[in-house]
PDB file of C-alpha atoms and ligand atoms in Angstrom:
ATOM      1  CA  MET A   1       0.000   0.000   0.000  1.00  0.00           C
ATOM      2  CA  GLN A   2       2.642   2.399   1.141  1.00  0.00           C
ATOM      3  CA  LYS A   3       4.690   1.625  -1.910  1.00  0.00           C
ATOM      4  CA  THR A   4       1.715   2.332  -4.188  1.00  0.00           C
ATOM      5  CA  ALA A   5       1.032   5.628  -2.449  1.00  0.00           C
ATOM      6  CA  LEU A   6       4.673   6.585  -2.820  1.00  0.00           C
ATOM      7  CA  ALA A   7       4.644   5.649  -6.490  1.00  0.00           C
ATOM      8  CA  MET A   8       1.533   7.757  -7.038  1.00  0.00           C
ATOM      9  CA  LEU A   9       3.133  10.693  -5.279  1.00  0.00           C
ATOM     10  CA  LEU A  10       6.212  10.375  -7.450  1.00  0.00           C
ATOM     11  CA  LEU A  11       4.057  10.180 -10.549  1.00  0.00           C
ATOM     12  CA  ALA A  12       2.156  13.300  -9.527  1.00  0.00           C
ATOM     13  CA  ALA A  13       5.411  15.095  -8.870  1.00  0.00           C
ATOM     14  CA  THR A  14       6.830  14.261 -12.275  1.00  0.00           C
ATOM     15  CA  ALA A  15       3.640  14.807 -14.333  1.00  0.00           C
ATOM     16  CA  PRO A  16       4.178  17.727 -16.697  1.00  0.00           C
ATOM     17  CA  ALA A  17       2.453  20.872 -15.491  1.00  0.00           C
ATOM     18  CA  GLN A  18      -0.227  22.383 -17.703  1.00  0.00           C
ATOM     19  CA  PRO A  19       1.516  25.149 -19.644  1.00  0.00           C
ATOM     20  CA  VAL A  20       0.529  28.675 -18.699  1.00  0.00           C
ATOM     21  CA  TYR A  21       0.995  31.025 -21.613  1.00  0.00           C
ATOM     22  CA  THR A  22       1.394  34.733 -21.200  1.00  0.00           C
ATOM     23  CA  ASN A  23       0.657  37.261 -23.917  1.00  0.00           C
ATOM     24  CA  ALA A  24       4.394  37.670 -24.335  1.00  0.00           C
ATOM     25  CA  ASP A  25       4.692  33.919 -25.069  1.00  0.00           C
ATOM     26  CA  VAL A  26       1.897  34.099 -27.612  1.00  0.00           C
ATOM     27  CA  SER A  27       3.472  37.146 -29.176  1.00  0.00           C
ATOM     28  CA  SER A  28       6.822  35.422 -29.587  1.00  0.00           C
ATOM     29  CA  MET A  29       5.168  32.207 -30.858  1.00  0.00           C
ATOM     30  CA  LYS A  30       3.292  34.185 -33.477  1.00  0.00           C
ATOM     31  CA  ALA A  31       6.439  35.989 -34.503  1.00  0.00           C
ATOM     32  CA  ARG A  32       8.358  32.698 -34.820  1.00  0.00           C
ATOM     33  CA  TYR A  33       5.658  30.653 -36.498  1.00  0.00           C
ATOM     34  CA  VAL A  34       6.486  29.671 -40.060  1.00  0.00           C
ATOM     35  CA  PRO A  35       3.508  28.242 -41.977  1.00  0.00           C
ATOM     36  CA  ARG A  36       3.966  24.593 -42.852  1.00  0.00           C
ATOM     37  CA  SER A  37       2.991  23.097 -46.156  1.00  0.00           C
ATOM     38  CA  THR A  38      -0.761  22.915 -46.566  1.00  0.00           C
ATOM     39  CA  SER A  39      -0.568  20.326 -49.351  1.00  0.00           C
ATOM     40  CA  ARG A  40      -2.677  17.782 -47.436  1.00  0.00           C
ATOM     41  CA  LEU A  41      -5.441  20.289 -46.840  1.00  0.00           C
ATOM     42  CA  PRO A  42      -8.491  21.153 -48.870  1.00  0.00           C
ATOM     43  CA  ALA A  43      -6.742  24.394 -49.817  1.00  0.00           C
ATOM     44  CA  ARG A  44      -9.365  25.072 -52.428  1.00  0.00           C
ATOM     45  CA  TYR A  45     -12.344  27.101 -51.215  1.00  0.00           C
ATOM     46  CA  PRO A  46     -15.047  24.722 -49.931  1.00  0.00           C
ATOM     47  CA  ASN A  47     -18.024  25.481 -52.190  1.00  0.00           C
ATOM     48  CA  GLU A  48     -20.378  23.988 -49.620  1.00  0.00           C
ATOM     49  CA  PHE A  49     -20.228  27.331 -47.747  1.00  0.00           C
ATOM     50  CA  ASP A  50     -22.250  28.935 -50.555  1.00  0.00           C
ATOM     51  CA  SER A  51     -25.302  26.799 -49.836  1.00  0.00           C
ATOM     52  CA  ARG A  52     -25.282  27.353 -46.070  1.00  0.00           C
ATOM     53  CA  THR A  53     -27.819  29.626 -44.387  1.00  0.00           C
ATOM     54  CA  VAL A  54     -26.192  32.525 -42.566  1.00  0.00           C
ATOM     55  CA  GLN A  55     -26.911  32.527 -38.837  1.00  0.00           C
ATOM     56  CA  THR A  56     -26.976  35.775 -36.880  1.00  0.00           C
ATOM     57  CA  PRO A  57     -24.158  35.161 -34.397  1.00  0.00           C
ATOM     58  CA  LYS A  58     -24.894  34.848 -30.716  1.00  0.00           C
ATOM     59  CA  TYR A  59     -22.322  37.014 -28.944  1.00  0.00           C
ATOM     60  CA  ILE A  60     -21.848  35.392 -25.544  1.00  0.00           C
ATOM     61  CA  PRO A  61     -20.673  38.022 -23.025  1.00  0.00           C
ATOM     62  CA  TRP A  62     -17.332  37.179 -21.394  1.00  0.00           C
ATOM     63  CA  MET A  63     -16.199  40.701 -20.711  1.00  0.00           C
ATOM     64  CA  LEU A  64     -12.699  41.656 -19.666  1.00  0.00           C
ATOM     65  CA  PRO A  65     -12.490  44.288 -16.885  1.00  0.00           C
ATOM     66  CA  TYR A  66     -11.831  46.923 -19.529  1.00  0.00           C
ATOM     67  CA  GLN A  67     -13.208  49.809 -17.441  1.00  0.00           C
ATOM     68  CA  GLU A  68     -10.292  49.301 -15.060  1.00  0.00           C
ATOM     69  CA  TRP A  69      -7.904  49.752 -17.959  1.00  0.00           C
ATOM     70  CA  THR A  70      -9.247  53.100 -19.189  1.00  0.00           C
ATOM     71  CA  GLU A  71      -6.252  55.201 -18.126  1.00  0.00           C
ATOM     72  CA  GLU A  72      -3.811  52.611 -19.471  1.00  0.00           C
ATOM     73  CA  TYR A  73      -5.657  52.526 -22.814  1.00  0.00           C
ATOM     74  CA  LYS A  74      -5.853  56.326 -23.046  1.00  0.00           C
ATOM     75  CA  ALA A  75      -2.074  56.458 -22.673  1.00  0.00           C
ATOM     76  CA  TYR A  76      -1.682  53.617 -25.208  1.00  0.00           C
ATOM     77  CA  PHE A  77      -3.767  55.382 -27.852  1.00  0.00           C
ATOM     78  CA  GLN A  78      -2.085  58.694 -27.175  1.00  0.00           C
ATOM     79  CA  ARG A  79       1.295  57.024 -27.801  1.00  0.00           C
ATOM     80  CA  HIS A  80       0.300  55.042 -30.884  1.00  0.00           C
ATOM     81  CA  SER A  81      -2.224  57.259 -32.679  1.00  0.00           C
ATOM     82  CA  HIS A  82      -1.995  60.655 -30.913  1.00  0.00           C
ATOM     83  CA  ASP A  83      -5.665  60.274 -30.092  1.00  0.00           C
ATOM     84  CA  PRO A  84      -6.319  59.215 -26.491  1.00  0.00           C
ATOM     85  CA  ARG A  85      -9.977  58.282 -26.978  1.00  0.00           C
ATOM     86  CA  VAL A  86     -10.906  54.742 -25.959  1.00  0.00           C
ATOM     87  CA  GLU A  87     -14.136  54.821 -27.959  1.00  0.00           C
ATOM     88  CA  LEU A  88     -14.172  52.962 -31.279  1.00  0.00           C
ATOM     89  CA  GLU A  89     -16.050  53.665 -34.496  1.00  0.00           C
ATOM     90  CA  PRO A  90     -15.031  50.507 -36.370  1.00  0.00           C
ATOM     91  CA  THR A  91     -14.029  50.778 -40.012  1.00  0.00           C
ATOM     92  CA  LEU A  92     -11.826  47.644 -40.136  1.00  0.00           C
ATOM     93  CA  ILE A  93     -12.213  44.017 -39.050  1.00  0.00           C
ATOM     94  CA  CYS A  94      -8.916  42.279 -38.254  1.00  0.00           C
ATOM     95  CA  MET A  95      -8.721  38.472 -38.163  1.00  0.00           C
ATOM     96  CA  HIS A  96      -6.337  36.469 -35.952  1.00  0.00           C
ATOM     97  CA  TYR A  97      -5.764  33.051 -34.544  1.00  0.00           C
ATOM     98  CA  THR A  98      -4.438  32.516 -31.081  1.00  0.00           C
ATOM     99  CA  VAL A  99      -1.571  29.978 -31.541  1.00  0.00           C
ATOM    100  CA  THR A 100      -2.744  28.383 -28.272  1.00  0.00           C
ATOM    101  CA  ASP A 101      -5.671  25.980 -28.292  1.00  0.00           C
ATOM    102  CA  ASN A 102      -7.681  27.003 -25.269  1.00  0.00           C
ATOM    103  CA  ALA A 103     -10.059  29.981 -24.954  1.00  0.00           C
ATOM    104  CA  GLN A 104      -9.874  30.081 -21.167  1.00  0.00           C
ATOM    105  CA  SER A 105      -6.091  30.528 -21.173  1.00  0.00           C
ATOM    106  CA  VAL A 106      -6.353  33.262 -23.798  1.00  0.00           C
ATOM    107  CA  TRP A 107      -8.923  35.158 -21.701  1.00  0.00           C
ATOM    108  CA  GLU A 108      -6.802  34.734 -18.576  1.00  0.00           C
ATOM    109  CA  GLY A 109      -3.694  35.921 -20.429  1.00  0.00           C
ATOM    110  CA  PHE A 110      -5.531  39.065 -21.535  1.00  0.00           C
ATOM    111  CA  ASN A 111      -6.824  39.599 -18.010  1.00  0.00           C
ATOM    112  CA  ARG A 112      -3.404  39.114 -16.417  1.00  0.00           C
ATOM    113  CA  GLY A 113      -1.582  41.550 -18.695  1.00  0.00           C
ATOM    114  CA  CYS A 114       2.066  41.393 -19.673  1.00  0.00           C
ATOM    115  CA  TYR A 115       5.020  43.449 -20.752  1.00  0.00           C
ATOM    116  CA  MET A 116       4.418  44.329 -24.373  1.00  0.00           C
ATOM    117  CA  SER A 117       6.665  45.894 -26.925  1.00  0.00           C
ATOM    118  CA  ASN A 118       6.554  49.659 -26.859  1.00  0.00           C
ATOM    119  CA  GLY A 119       7.849  50.500 -30.294  1.00  0.00           C
ATOM    120  CA  ASN A 120      11.564  51.171 -30.181  1.00  0.00           C
ATOM    121  CA  LYS A 121      11.277  52.319 -26.575  1.00  0.00           C
ATOM    122  CA  GLY A 122      11.546  48.965 -24.820  1.00  0.00           C
ATOM    123  CA  ALA A 123       8.559  47.345 -23.147  1.00  0.00           C
ATOM    124  CA  VAL A 124       5.613  48.541 -21.098  1.00  0.00           C
ATOM    125  CA  PHE A 125       3.184  46.610 -18.915  1.00  0.00           C
ATOM    126  CA  GLY A 126      -0.315  46.509 -20.325  1.00  0.00           C
ATOM    127  CA  HIS A 127      -3.346  44.446 -21.221  1.00  0.00           C
ATOM    128  CA  VAL A 128      -3.693  43.001 -24.711  1.00  0.00           C
ATOM    129  CA  SER A 129      -7.309  42.472 -25.739  1.00  0.00           C
ATOM    130  CA  THR A 130      -9.525  41.552 -28.671  1.00  0.00           C
ATOM    131  CA  HIS A 131     -13.251  42.073 -29.087  1.00  0.00           C
ATOM    132  CA  LEU A 132     -14.120  38.458 -29.799  1.00  0.00           C
ATOM    133  CA  ILE A 133     -12.866  34.927 -29.353  1.00  0.00           C
ATOM    134  CA  ILE A 134     -14.320  32.285 -31.668  1.00  0.00           C
ATOM    135  CA  ASP A 135     -13.834  28.943 -29.946  1.00  0.00           C
ATOM    136  CA  LYS A 136     -13.128  25.613 -31.618  1.00  0.00           C
ATOM    137  CA  ASP A 137     -16.805  24.622 -31.354  1.00  0.00           C
ATOM    138  CA  GLY A 138     -17.816  27.838 -33.143  1.00  0.00           C
ATOM    139  CA  SER A 139     -19.058  29.639 -29.992  1.00  0.00           C
ATOM    140  CA  VAL A 140     -18.511  33.389 -30.151  1.00  0.00           C
ATOM    141  CA  TYR A 141     -17.419  35.121 -26.953  1.00  0.00           C
ATOM    142  CA  GLN A 142     -17.451  38.896 -26.595  1.00  0.00           C
ATOM    143  CA  LEU A 143     -14.671  40.377 -24.440  1.00  0.00           C
ATOM    144  CA  LEU A 144     -15.137  44.085 -25.163  1.00  0.00           C
ATOM    145  CA  PRO A 145     -18.041  46.159 -26.486  1.00  0.00           C
ATOM    146  CA  PHE A 146     -17.676  46.981 -30.181  1.00  0.00           C
ATOM    147  CA  ASN A 147     -17.633  50.713 -29.395  1.00  0.00           C
ATOM    148  CA  ARG A 148     -14.478  50.330 -27.312  1.00  0.00           C
ATOM    149  CA  ARG A 149     -10.950  50.189 -28.739  1.00  0.00           C
ATOM    150  CA  CYS A 150      -8.968  46.987 -28.170  1.00  0.00           C
ATOM    151  CA  THR A 151      -5.209  46.449 -28.366  1.00  0.00           C
ATOM    152  CA  GLY A 152      -5.095  43.242 -30.422  1.00  0.00           C
ATOM    153  CA  ALA A 153      -3.266  44.506 -33.520  1.00  0.00           C
ATOM    154  CA  TYR A 154      -1.118  47.564 -33.066  1.00  0.00           C
ATOM    155  CA  GLY A 155      -1.178  49.778 -36.126  1.00  0.00           C
ATOM    156  CA  VAL A 156      -4.951  49.484 -36.601  1.00  0.00           C
ATOM    157  CA  ASN A 157      -6.346  49.359 -33.056  1.00  0.00           C
ATOM    158  CA  HIS A 158      -7.708  52.898 -33.411  1.00  0.00           C
ATOM    159  CA  LYS A 159     -10.033  51.642 -36.183  1.00  0.00           C
ATOM    160  CA  ALA A 160     -10.395  47.867 -35.973  1.00  0.00           C
ATOM    161  CA  ILE A 161     -12.534  45.235 -34.373  1.00  0.00           C
ATOM    162  CA  SER A 162     -10.166  42.319 -33.640  1.00  0.00           C
ATOM    163  CA  ILE A 163     -11.343  38.719 -33.771  1.00  0.00           C
ATOM    164  CA  GLU A 164      -9.299  35.832 -32.344  1.00  0.00           C
ATOM    165  CA  MET A 165     -10.016  32.294 -33.497  1.00  0.00           C
ATOM    166  CA  ILE A 166      -8.775  29.470 -31.269  1.00  0.00           C
ATOM    167  CA  ALA A 167      -6.281  27.499 -33.364  1.00  0.00           C
ATOM    168  CA  THR A 168      -2.654  26.472 -33.105  1.00  0.00           C
ATOM    169  CA  THR A 169      -1.833  26.821 -36.820  1.00  0.00           C
ATOM    170  CA  GLU A 170      -3.637  27.747 -40.014  1.00  0.00           C
ATOM    171  CA  PRO A 171      -4.113  24.060 -41.021  1.00  0.00           C
ATOM    172  CA  ASP A 172      -5.555  23.429 -37.548  1.00  0.00           C
ATOM    173  CA  LEU A 173      -8.022  26.282 -38.070  1.00  0.00           C
ATOM    174  CA  LEU A 174      -8.990  25.154 -41.573  1.00  0.00           C
ATOM    175  CA  SER A 175      -9.617  21.623 -40.320  1.00  0.00           C
ATOM    176  CA  ARG A 176     -12.709  22.856 -38.392  1.00  0.00           C
ATOM    177  CA  LEU A 177     -15.123  24.061 -41.045  1.00  0.00           C
ATOM    178  CA  HIS A 178     -17.827  24.819 -38.444  1.00  0.00           C
ATOM    179  CA  GLN A 179     -15.452  27.238 -36.694  1.00  0.00           C
ATOM    180  CA  VAL A 180     -14.444  28.824 -40.008  1.00  0.00           C
ATOM    181  CA  TRP A 181     -18.125  29.113 -40.911  1.00  0.00           C
ATOM    182  CA  SER A 182     -18.906  30.741 -37.560  1.00  0.00           C
ATOM    183  CA  SER A 183     -16.213  33.335 -38.278  1.00  0.00           C
ATOM    184  CA  PHE A 184     -17.739  34.045 -41.714  1.00  0.00           C
ATOM    185  CA  CYS A 185     -21.154  34.663 -40.093  1.00  0.00           C
ATOM    186  CA  VAL A 186     -19.544  37.020 -37.547  1.00  0.00           C
ATOM    187  CA  VAL A 187     -17.644  38.986 -40.196  1.00  0.00           C
ATOM    188  CA  LYS A 188     -20.755  39.305 -42.324  1.00  0.00           C
ATOM    189  CA  ASP A 189     -22.807  40.511 -39.359  1.00  0.00           C
ATOM    190  CA  LEU A 190     -20.199  43.126 -38.377  1.00  0.00           C
ATOM    191  CA  MET A 191     -19.772  44.329 -41.974  1.00  0.00           C
ATOM    192  CA  LYS A 192     -23.509  44.944 -42.143  1.00  0.00           C
ATOM    193  CA  ARG A 193     -23.719  46.520 -38.707  1.00  0.00           C
ATOM    194  CA  TYR A 194     -20.880  48.997 -39.280  1.00  0.00           C
ATOM    195  CA  ASN A 195     -21.131  49.407 -43.033  1.00  0.00           C
ATOM    196  CA  ILE A 196     -17.641  47.994 -43.618  1.00  0.00           C
ATOM    197  CA  GLY A 197     -16.748  46.983 -47.192  1.00  0.00           C
ATOM    198  CA  PRO A 198     -14.678  43.943 -48.203  1.00  0.00           C
ATOM    199  CA  SER A 199     -11.449  45.985 -48.290  1.00  0.00           C
ATOM    200  CA  GLY A 200     -11.954  46.661 -44.575  1.00  0.00           C
ATOM    201  CA  VAL A 201     -11.659  42.969 -43.722  1.00  0.00           C
ATOM    202  CA  ILE A 202      -7.973  42.362 -43.080  1.00  0.00           C
ATOM    203  CA  ALA A 203      -5.554  39.831 -41.607  1.00  0.00           C
ATOM    204  CA  HIS A 204      -3.132  40.467 -38.799  1.00  0.00           C
ATOM    205  CA  TYR A 205      -0.281  39.360 -41.085  1.00  0.00           C
ATOM    206  CA  GLU A 206      -1.328  42.088 -43.531  1.00  0.00           C
ATOM    207  CA  VAL A 207      -1.317  44.658 -40.714  1.00  0.00           C
ATOM    208  CA  SER A 208       2.217  43.573 -39.828  1.00  0.00           C
ATOM    209  CA  GLN A 209       3.277  44.346 -43.422  1.00  0.00           C
ATOM    210  CA  GLY A 210       2.211  47.898 -42.713  1.00  0.00           C
ATOM    211  CA  VAL A 211       0.939  50.896 -44.580  1.00  0.00           C
ATOM    212  CA  SER A 212       1.707  49.563 -48.078  1.00  0.00           C
ATOM    213  CA  VAL A 213      -0.855  46.777 -47.520  1.00  0.00           C
ATOM    214  CA  VAL A 214      -3.167  48.404 -44.957  1.00  0.00           C
ATOM    215  CA  PRO A 215      -3.311  52.155 -45.699  1.00  0.00           C
ATOM    216  CA  ASP A 216      -4.888  52.931 -42.302  1.00  0.00           C
ATOM    217  CA  TYR A 217      -1.783  51.641 -40.507  1.00  0.00           C
ATOM    218  CA  LEU A 218      -0.622  54.189 -37.952  1.00  0.00           C
ATOM    219  CA  ASP A 219       2.034  54.029 -35.249  1.00  0.00           C
ATOM    220  CA  TYR A 220       3.620  57.199 -33.938  1.00  0.00           C
ATOM    221  CA  ASN A 221       5.259  55.213 -31.182  1.00  0.00           C
ATOM    222  CA  ASP A 222       7.955  53.444 -33.167  1.00  0.00           C
ATOM    223  CA  THR A 223      10.178  56.016 -34.809  1.00  0.00           C
ATOM    224  CA  GLU A 224      12.404  53.303 -36.286  1.00  0.00           C
ATOM    225  CA  TYR A 225       9.529  51.379 -37.933  1.00  0.00           C
ATOM    226  CA  PRO A 226       6.710  53.927 -38.198  1.00  0.00           C
ATOM    227  CA  ASP A 227       5.011  52.225 -41.156  1.00  0.00           C
ATOM    228  CA  ARG A 228       5.231  48.468 -40.465  1.00  0.00           C
ATOM    229  CA  TYR A 229       6.142  45.884 -37.829  1.00  0.00           C
ATOM    230  CA  PRO A 230       9.854  45.257 -37.343  1.00  0.00           C
ATOM    231  CA  ALA A 231      10.761  41.836 -38.795  1.00  0.00           C
ATOM    232  CA  LYS A 232      10.983  40.192 -35.368  1.00  0.00           C
ATOM    233  CA  TYR A 233       7.294  41.001 -34.762  1.00  0.00           C
ATOM    234  CA  PHE A 234       6.008  39.908 -38.172  1.00  0.00           C
ATOM    235  CA  ARG A 235       2.744  38.002 -37.978  1.00  0.00           C
ATOM    236  CA  SER A 236       1.414  35.092 -39.990  1.00  0.00           C
ATOM    237  CA  ASP A 237      -2.081  34.806 -38.501  1.00  0.00           C
ATOM    238  CA  PRO A 238      -4.645  33.847 -39.630  1.00  0.00           C
ATOM    239  CA  GLY A 239      -2.919  32.793 -42.876  1.00  0.00           C
ATOM    240  CA  PRO A 240      -3.409  33.377 -46.601  1.00  0.00           C
ATOM    241  CA  THR A 241      -5.631  30.348 -47.247  1.00  0.00           C
ATOM    242  CA  TYR A 242      -8.081  31.347 -44.515  1.00  0.00           C
ATOM    243  CA  MET A 243      -8.181  34.901 -45.891  1.00  0.00           C
ATOM    244  CA  SER A 244      -8.698  33.711 -49.452  1.00  0.00           C
ATOM    245  CA  TRP A 245     -11.605  31.497 -48.312  1.00  0.00           C
ATOM    246  CA  LEU A 246     -13.128  34.408 -46.386  1.00  0.00           C
ATOM    247  CA  ARG A 247     -12.739  36.806 -49.312  1.00  0.00           C
ATOM    248  CA  THR A 248     -14.072  34.290 -51.810  1.00  0.00           C
ATOM    249  CA  TYR A 249     -17.085  33.712 -49.596  1.00  0.00           C
ATOM    250  CA  LEU A 250     -17.751  37.436 -49.175  1.00  0.00           C
ATOM    251  CA  GLN A 251     -17.354  38.068 -52.884  1.00  0.00           C
ATOM    252  CA  LYS A 252     -19.813  35.312 -53.772  1.00  0.00           C
ATOM    253  CA  ASN A 253     -22.160  36.036 -50.855  1.00  0.00           C
ATOM    254  CA  PRO A 254     -21.946  39.768 -50.087  1.00  0.00           C
ATOM    255  CA  PRO A 255     -23.542  40.996 -46.829  1.00  0.00           C
TER     256      PRO A 255
HETATM  257 ZN1   ZN B   1      -2.894  38.290 -34.370  1.00  0.00          ZN
END
C-alpha cells in the first residue's frame, strides 16, 4: 500500500504541469511561427459554404475588466495614434488566430496583462485584448463592447474590431469548417452593422506588413519602424488560405 502511495506521489510530482501562456509567449510564438505546407489540406475554397444559411451570431458576453484599464488605454492610444480616446467607431475588421488551443487561457492571459513591446522604446506593462474569441466549437465570446478600442493589432487598433479564433496553426483552423463558418457569419454581421466593405476585412499578417498593404496603418510610437512591424514582430495569422476562403465567400455572398 505504502509503496503504491509513494509511487503515485512520485508520478504526480513528475507529471508535466499544464503550460501557462502569457501574452508575451503568444506574441513570440506568433512571430516565430512559419507556416507549414498545406498540401494535405483542402486548400481550395469549400463550395459547400455557398449553400449554407447565414446565422446571426450569438455574442456570448465574457467581458474583460476593460473599465479598469481606461487610463492605461488612453495612454496607449495617445502614444500610438496621438488620439487618447478609448471609444471605437469601427471601419476595419482584423482576423487572428491565437496559436494556443484554449479559450480560457487566452482570456486569462488578456486579463493578467504582460510586458508588451513599446515600439523602439523597450517594453511597457499593459493588457492586450480583442473584441471576440471564436472557440473551436464555433461559440462566439465577446470580451469588449464593439464601441471600445482593443489592443489586439497595433497599427490598426484605433479603427479595428479584432477577432481571435482558437487554433494552433492555419491548417488546424482550416480543419474545423464549423469554426471557419462561424467566423464568416460574424464577419458578415459586423460588416452589415458597421457598413464595412470587403477591403476593410484584413488579416493580422497584412497589418504587420504595414501601410503599403493596410493604408490605415498608424504608429507614432515606433520612430524606427513607423510604417510596419519590425521583422521580429512579423505576424502570420490567420494565414493566406483562410483569408482567401473568407474573401471568396464574401465576394460570392456579399452581406
Ligand atoms: Zn494576431
